[in-house]
Structure formats: structure tokens, C-alpha cells
PDB file of C-alpha atoms in Angstrom:
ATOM      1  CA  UNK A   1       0.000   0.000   0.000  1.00 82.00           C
ATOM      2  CA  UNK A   2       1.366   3.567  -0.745  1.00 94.00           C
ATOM      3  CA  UNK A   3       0.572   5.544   2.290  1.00 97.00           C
ATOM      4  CA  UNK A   4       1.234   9.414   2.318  1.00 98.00           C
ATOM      5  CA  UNK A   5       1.170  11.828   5.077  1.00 98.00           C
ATOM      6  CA  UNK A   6       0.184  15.254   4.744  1.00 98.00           C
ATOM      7  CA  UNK A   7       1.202  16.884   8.362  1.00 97.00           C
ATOM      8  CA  UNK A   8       0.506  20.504   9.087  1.00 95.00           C
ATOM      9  CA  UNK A   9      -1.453  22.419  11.882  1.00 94.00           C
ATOM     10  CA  UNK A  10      -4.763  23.259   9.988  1.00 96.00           C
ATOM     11  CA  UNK A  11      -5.728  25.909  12.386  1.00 96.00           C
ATOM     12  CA  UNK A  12      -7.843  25.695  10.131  1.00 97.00           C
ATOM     13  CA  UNK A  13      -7.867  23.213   6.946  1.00 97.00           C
ATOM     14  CA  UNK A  14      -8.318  25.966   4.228  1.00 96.00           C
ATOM     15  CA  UNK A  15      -9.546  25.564   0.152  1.00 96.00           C
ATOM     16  CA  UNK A  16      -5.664  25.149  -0.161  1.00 95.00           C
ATOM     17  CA  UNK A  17      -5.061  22.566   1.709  1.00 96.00           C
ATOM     18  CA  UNK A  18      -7.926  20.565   0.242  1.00 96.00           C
ATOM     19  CA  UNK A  19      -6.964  21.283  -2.766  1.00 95.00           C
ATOM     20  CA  UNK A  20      -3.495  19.797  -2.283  1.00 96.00           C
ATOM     21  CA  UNK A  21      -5.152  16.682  -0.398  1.00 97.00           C
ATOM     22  CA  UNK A  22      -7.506  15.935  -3.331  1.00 96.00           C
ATOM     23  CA  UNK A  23      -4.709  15.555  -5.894  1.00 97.00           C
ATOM     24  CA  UNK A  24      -2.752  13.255  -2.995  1.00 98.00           C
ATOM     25  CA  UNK A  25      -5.967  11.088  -2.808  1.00 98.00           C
ATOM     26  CA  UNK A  26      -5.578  10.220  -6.547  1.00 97.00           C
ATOM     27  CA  UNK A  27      -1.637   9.725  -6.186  1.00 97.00           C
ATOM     28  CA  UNK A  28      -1.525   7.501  -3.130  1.00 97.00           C
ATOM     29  CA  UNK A  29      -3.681   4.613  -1.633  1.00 97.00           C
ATOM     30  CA  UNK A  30      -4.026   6.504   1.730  1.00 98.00           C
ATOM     31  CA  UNK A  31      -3.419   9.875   2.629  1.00 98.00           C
ATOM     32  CA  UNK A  32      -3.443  10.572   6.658  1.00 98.00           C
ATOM     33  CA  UNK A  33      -3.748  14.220   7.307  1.00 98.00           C
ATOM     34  CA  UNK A  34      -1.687  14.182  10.700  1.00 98.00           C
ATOM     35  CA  UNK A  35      -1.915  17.442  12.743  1.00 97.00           C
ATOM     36  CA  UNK A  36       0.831  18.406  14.843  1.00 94.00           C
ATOM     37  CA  UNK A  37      -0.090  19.120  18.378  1.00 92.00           C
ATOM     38  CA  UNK A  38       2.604  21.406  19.442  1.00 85.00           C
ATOM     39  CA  UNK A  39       2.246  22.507  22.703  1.00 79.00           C
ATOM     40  CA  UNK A  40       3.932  25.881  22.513  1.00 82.00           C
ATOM     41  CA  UNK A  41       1.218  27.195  19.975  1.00 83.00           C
ATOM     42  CA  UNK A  42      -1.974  28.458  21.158  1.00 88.00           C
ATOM     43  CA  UNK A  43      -3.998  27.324  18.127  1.00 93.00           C
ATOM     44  CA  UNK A  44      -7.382  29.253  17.584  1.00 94.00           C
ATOM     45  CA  UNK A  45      -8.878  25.650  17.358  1.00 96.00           C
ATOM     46  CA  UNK A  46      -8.219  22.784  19.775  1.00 94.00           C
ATOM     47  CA  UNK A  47      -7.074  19.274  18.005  1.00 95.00           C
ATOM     48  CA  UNK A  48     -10.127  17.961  18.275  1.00 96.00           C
ATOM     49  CA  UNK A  49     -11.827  20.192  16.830  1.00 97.00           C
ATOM     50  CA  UNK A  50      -9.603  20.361  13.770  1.00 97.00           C
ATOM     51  CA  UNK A  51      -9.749  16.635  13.649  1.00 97.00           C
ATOM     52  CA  UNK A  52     -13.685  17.091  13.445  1.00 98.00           C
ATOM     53  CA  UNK A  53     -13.608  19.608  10.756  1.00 98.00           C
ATOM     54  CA  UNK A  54     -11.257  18.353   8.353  1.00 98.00           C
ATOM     55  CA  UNK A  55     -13.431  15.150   9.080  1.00 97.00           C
ATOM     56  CA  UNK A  56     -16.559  16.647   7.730  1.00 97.00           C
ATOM     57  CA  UNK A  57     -14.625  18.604   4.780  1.00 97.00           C
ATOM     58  CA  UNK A  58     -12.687  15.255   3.689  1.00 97.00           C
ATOM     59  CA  UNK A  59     -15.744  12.654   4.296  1.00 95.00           C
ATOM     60  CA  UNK A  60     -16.473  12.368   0.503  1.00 93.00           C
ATOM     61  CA  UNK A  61     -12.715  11.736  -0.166  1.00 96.00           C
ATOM     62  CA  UNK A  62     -12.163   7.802   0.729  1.00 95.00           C
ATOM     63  CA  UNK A  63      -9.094   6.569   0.915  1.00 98.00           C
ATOM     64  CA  UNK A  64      -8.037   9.456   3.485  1.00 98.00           C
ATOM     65  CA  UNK A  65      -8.085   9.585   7.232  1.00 97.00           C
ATOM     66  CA  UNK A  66      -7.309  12.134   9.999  1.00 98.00           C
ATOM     67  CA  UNK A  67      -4.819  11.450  12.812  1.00 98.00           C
ATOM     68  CA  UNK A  68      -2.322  13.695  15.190  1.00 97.00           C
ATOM     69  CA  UNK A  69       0.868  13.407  16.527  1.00 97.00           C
ATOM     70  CA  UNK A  70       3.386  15.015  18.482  1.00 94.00           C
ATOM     71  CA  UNK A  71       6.776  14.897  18.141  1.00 94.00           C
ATOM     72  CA  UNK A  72       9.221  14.565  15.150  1.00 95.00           C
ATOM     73  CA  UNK A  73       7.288  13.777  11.943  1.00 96.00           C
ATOM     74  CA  UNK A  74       9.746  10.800  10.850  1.00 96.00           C
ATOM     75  CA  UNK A  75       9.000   8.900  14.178  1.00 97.00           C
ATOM     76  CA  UNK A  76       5.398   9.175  13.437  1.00 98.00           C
ATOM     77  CA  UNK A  77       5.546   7.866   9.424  1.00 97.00           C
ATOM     78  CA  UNK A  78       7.893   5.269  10.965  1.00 96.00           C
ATOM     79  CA  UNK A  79       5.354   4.134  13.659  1.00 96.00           C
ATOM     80  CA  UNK A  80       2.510   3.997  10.741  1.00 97.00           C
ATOM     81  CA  UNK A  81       4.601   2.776   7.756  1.00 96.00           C
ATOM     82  CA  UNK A  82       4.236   6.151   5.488  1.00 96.00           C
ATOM     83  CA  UNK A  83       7.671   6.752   3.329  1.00 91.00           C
ATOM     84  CA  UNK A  84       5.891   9.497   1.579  1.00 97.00           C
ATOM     85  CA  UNK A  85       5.266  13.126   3.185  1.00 98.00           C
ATOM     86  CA  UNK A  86       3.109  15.253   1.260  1.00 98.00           C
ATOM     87  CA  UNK A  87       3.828  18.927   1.362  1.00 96.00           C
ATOM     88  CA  UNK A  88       1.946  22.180  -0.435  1.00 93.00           C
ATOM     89  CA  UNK A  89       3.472  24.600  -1.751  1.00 92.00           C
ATOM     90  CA  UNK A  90       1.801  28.362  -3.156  1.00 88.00           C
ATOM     91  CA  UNK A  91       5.114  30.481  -3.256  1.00 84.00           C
ATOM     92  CA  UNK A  92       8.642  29.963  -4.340  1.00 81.00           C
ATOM     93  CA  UNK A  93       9.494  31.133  -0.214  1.00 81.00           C
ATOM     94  CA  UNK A  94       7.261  28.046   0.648  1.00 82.00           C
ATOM     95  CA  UNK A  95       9.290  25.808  -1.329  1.00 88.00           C
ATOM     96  CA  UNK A  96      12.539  27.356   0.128  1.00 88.00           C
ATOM     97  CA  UNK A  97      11.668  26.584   3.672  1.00 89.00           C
ATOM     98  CA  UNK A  98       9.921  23.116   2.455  1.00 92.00           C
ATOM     99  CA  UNK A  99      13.014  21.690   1.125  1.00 93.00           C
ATOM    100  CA  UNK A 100      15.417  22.474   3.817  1.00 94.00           C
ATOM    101  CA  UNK A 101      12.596  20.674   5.913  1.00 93.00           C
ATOM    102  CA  UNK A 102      12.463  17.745   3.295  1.00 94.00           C
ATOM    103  CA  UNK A 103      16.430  17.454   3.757  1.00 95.00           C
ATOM    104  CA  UNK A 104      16.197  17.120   7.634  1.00 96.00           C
ATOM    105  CA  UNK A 105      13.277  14.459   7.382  1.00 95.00           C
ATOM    106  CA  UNK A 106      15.372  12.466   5.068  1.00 95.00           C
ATOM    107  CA  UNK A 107      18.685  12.752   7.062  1.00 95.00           C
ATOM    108  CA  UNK A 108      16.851  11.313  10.045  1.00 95.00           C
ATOM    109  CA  UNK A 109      15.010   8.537   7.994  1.00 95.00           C
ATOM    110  CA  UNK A 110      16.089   7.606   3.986  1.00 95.00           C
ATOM    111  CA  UNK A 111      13.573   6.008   3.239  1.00 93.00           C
ATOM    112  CA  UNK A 112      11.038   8.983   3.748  1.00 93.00           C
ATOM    113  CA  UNK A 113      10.295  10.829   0.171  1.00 96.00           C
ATOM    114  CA  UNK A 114       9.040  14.614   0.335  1.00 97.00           C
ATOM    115  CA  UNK A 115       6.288  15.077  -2.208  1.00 97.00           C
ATOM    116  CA  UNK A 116       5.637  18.658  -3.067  1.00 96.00           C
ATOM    117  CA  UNK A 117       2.418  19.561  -4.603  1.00 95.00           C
ATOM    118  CA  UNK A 118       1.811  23.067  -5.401  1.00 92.00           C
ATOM    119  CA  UNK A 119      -1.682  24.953  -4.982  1.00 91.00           C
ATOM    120  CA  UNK A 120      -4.081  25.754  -7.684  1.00 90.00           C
ATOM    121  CA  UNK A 121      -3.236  29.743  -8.421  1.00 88.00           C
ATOM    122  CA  UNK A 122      -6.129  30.712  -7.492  1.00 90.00           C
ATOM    123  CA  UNK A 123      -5.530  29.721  -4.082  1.00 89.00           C
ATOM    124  CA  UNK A 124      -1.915  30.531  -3.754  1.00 88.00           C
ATOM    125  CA  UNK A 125      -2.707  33.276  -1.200  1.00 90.00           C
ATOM    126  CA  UNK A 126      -4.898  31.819   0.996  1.00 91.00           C
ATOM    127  CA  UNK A 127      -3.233  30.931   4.227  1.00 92.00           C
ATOM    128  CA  UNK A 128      -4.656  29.860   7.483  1.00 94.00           C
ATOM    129  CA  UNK A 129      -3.288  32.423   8.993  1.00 93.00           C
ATOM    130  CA  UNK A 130      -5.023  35.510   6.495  1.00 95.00           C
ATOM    131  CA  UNK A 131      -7.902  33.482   7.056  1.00 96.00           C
ATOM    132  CA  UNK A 132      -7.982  33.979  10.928  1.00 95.00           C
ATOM    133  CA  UNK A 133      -7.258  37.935  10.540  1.00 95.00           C
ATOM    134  CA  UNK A 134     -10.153  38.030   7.813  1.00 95.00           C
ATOM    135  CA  UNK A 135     -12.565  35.746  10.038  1.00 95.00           C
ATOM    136  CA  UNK A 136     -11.855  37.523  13.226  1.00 94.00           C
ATOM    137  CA  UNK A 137     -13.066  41.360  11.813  1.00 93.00           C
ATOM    138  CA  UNK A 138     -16.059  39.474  10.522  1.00 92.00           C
ATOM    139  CA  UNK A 139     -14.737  39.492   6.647  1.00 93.00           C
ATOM    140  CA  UNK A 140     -16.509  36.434   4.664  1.00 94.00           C
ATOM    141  CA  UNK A 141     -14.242  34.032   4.448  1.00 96.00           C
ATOM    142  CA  UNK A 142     -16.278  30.961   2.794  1.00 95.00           C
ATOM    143  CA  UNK A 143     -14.540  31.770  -1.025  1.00 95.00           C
ATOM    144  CA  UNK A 144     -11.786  30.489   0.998  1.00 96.00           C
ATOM    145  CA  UNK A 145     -12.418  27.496   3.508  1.00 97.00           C
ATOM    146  CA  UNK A 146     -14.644  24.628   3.475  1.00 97.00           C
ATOM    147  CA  UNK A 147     -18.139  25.627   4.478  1.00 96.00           C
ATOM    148  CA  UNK A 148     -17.785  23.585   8.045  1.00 97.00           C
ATOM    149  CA  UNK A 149     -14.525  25.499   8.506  1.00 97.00           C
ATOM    150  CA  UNK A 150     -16.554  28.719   7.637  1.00 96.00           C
ATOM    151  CA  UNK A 151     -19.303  28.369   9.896  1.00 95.00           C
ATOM    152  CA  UNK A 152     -16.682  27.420  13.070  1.00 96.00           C
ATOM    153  CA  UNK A 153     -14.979  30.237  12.605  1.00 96.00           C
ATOM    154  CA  UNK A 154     -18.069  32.650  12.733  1.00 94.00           C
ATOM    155  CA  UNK A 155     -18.482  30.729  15.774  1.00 93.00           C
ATOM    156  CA  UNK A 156     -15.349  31.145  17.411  1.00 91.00           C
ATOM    157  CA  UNK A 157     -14.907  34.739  15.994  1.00 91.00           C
ATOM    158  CA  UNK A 158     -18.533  36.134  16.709  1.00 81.00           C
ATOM    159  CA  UNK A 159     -19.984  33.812  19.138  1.00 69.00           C
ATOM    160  CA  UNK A 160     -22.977  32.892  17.521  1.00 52.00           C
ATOM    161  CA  UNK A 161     -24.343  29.751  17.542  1.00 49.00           C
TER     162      UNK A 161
END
């Protein structure tokens, strides 16, 4: 089986992202989006809530599931038998830091392959982190996040139910 991992925070899973996951689902067998729980970030969403959203915005894609780990990304692919890491890419400074990334992973295990997939243009300049700042002065942000990703923020952002 060709399983891929596509790590990342998703805080929150934007159009990018499942963009980039959509075209791994047709390249690999199994894609596990695998959030990082880091605990020196103070995400805007706890992990399980991300693991619930990107649930409900990937449950028409099959072959992938949604996990988290901590720690260093080549222990977990090692612990679930992944060699491939699936990484997105909208900017020539993404793929910069990316490969340097891709370098380290592979130093620490050969076997693990870096996979860079870029995003549609279209989408190149959506980043979770724009989205927040959008979200949070009550800017429409559903052009650029999955609709359950949309209405979580509202919540979060303008606590409405």
C-alpha cells in the first residue's frame, strides 16, 4: 500500500489545503492528514476540533483519514509505515523553507520521500493564517475554507451559535 502523510497544523484546513489533499488522494492509496499538536502554539482551534472539521470537509474523499501526533514527523511515518510526506506549496518562499525541511526528514530517515504539490493559483494566497485575521473582523471568508470550517470560525470569531 502507498501511504502518504500530509502533516501541518490546519488551524484551520483551508480551500488550499484541500486542494493539495484531493490531488494526494488520486496519487496515493491513503493519505493521513496528521496534525501536529505542538504545545507551545496556542492554536485558535483545539485538536479535536480540527480533527472534526477536516473530518466533515474530507468525508467524501475515501481513501483518506485524519490522525495527530506530536513529536518529530519521521517517528510518526515510521510508527505507521508512510515513506511518503506530502507537502503544499503556493510560493517559491514556501518551497525554500519546504526543502530544507524535506532534507532534515530524510537525514533522520532515507527512506522517507518529500512530495511537493503546489496549490491551484487561485488559491496561492490563501493561508490559514489571512484566514484567521479576515474571520476575526467578521470578513466572509467561505470563497476560501470549506463551508464547516466557515461556519466554526463565525463561531469562534462572533460567538454565535
Amino acid at each position: 500500500m502507498r501511504r502518504a502523510v500530509y502533516p501541518g497544523s490546519f488551524d484551520p484546513l483551508t480551500n488550499g489545503h484541500l486542494e493539495v489533499l484531493q490531488t494526494a488522494a488520486q496519487l496515493f492509496d491513503e493519505v493521513v492528514i496528521a496534525i501536529l499538536v505542538n504545545p507551545d502554539k496556542r492554536p485558535l482551534f483545539s485538536v479535536e476540533e480540527r480533527m472534526q472539521l477536516i473530518a466533515e470537509a474530507v468525508k467524501g474523499i475515501p481513501n483518506v483519514r485524519v490522525d495527530q501526533f506530536q513529536g518529530l514527523l519521521v517517528d510518526y511515518i515510521r510508527r505507521i509505515q508512510a515513506h511518503v510526506i506530502v507537502r503544499g506549496v503556493r510560493e517559491p518562499a514556501d518551497y525554500e523553507n519546504e526543502v530544507k525541511l524535506a532534507h532534515m526528514n530524510r537525514s533522520m530517515e532515507p527512506s522517507a520521500v518529500t512530495v511537493f504539490l503546489p496549490t491551484h493559483p487561485t488559491l496561492s494566497y490563501v493561508s490559514s493564517s489571512l484566514v484567521k485575521q479576515v474571520a476575526a473582523y467578521g470578513g466572509d471568508v467561505r470563497a476560501h475554507v470549506p463551508e464547516c470550517v466557515a461556519v466554526a470560525l463565525r463561531k469562534k470569531y462572533m460567538n454565535t451559535p
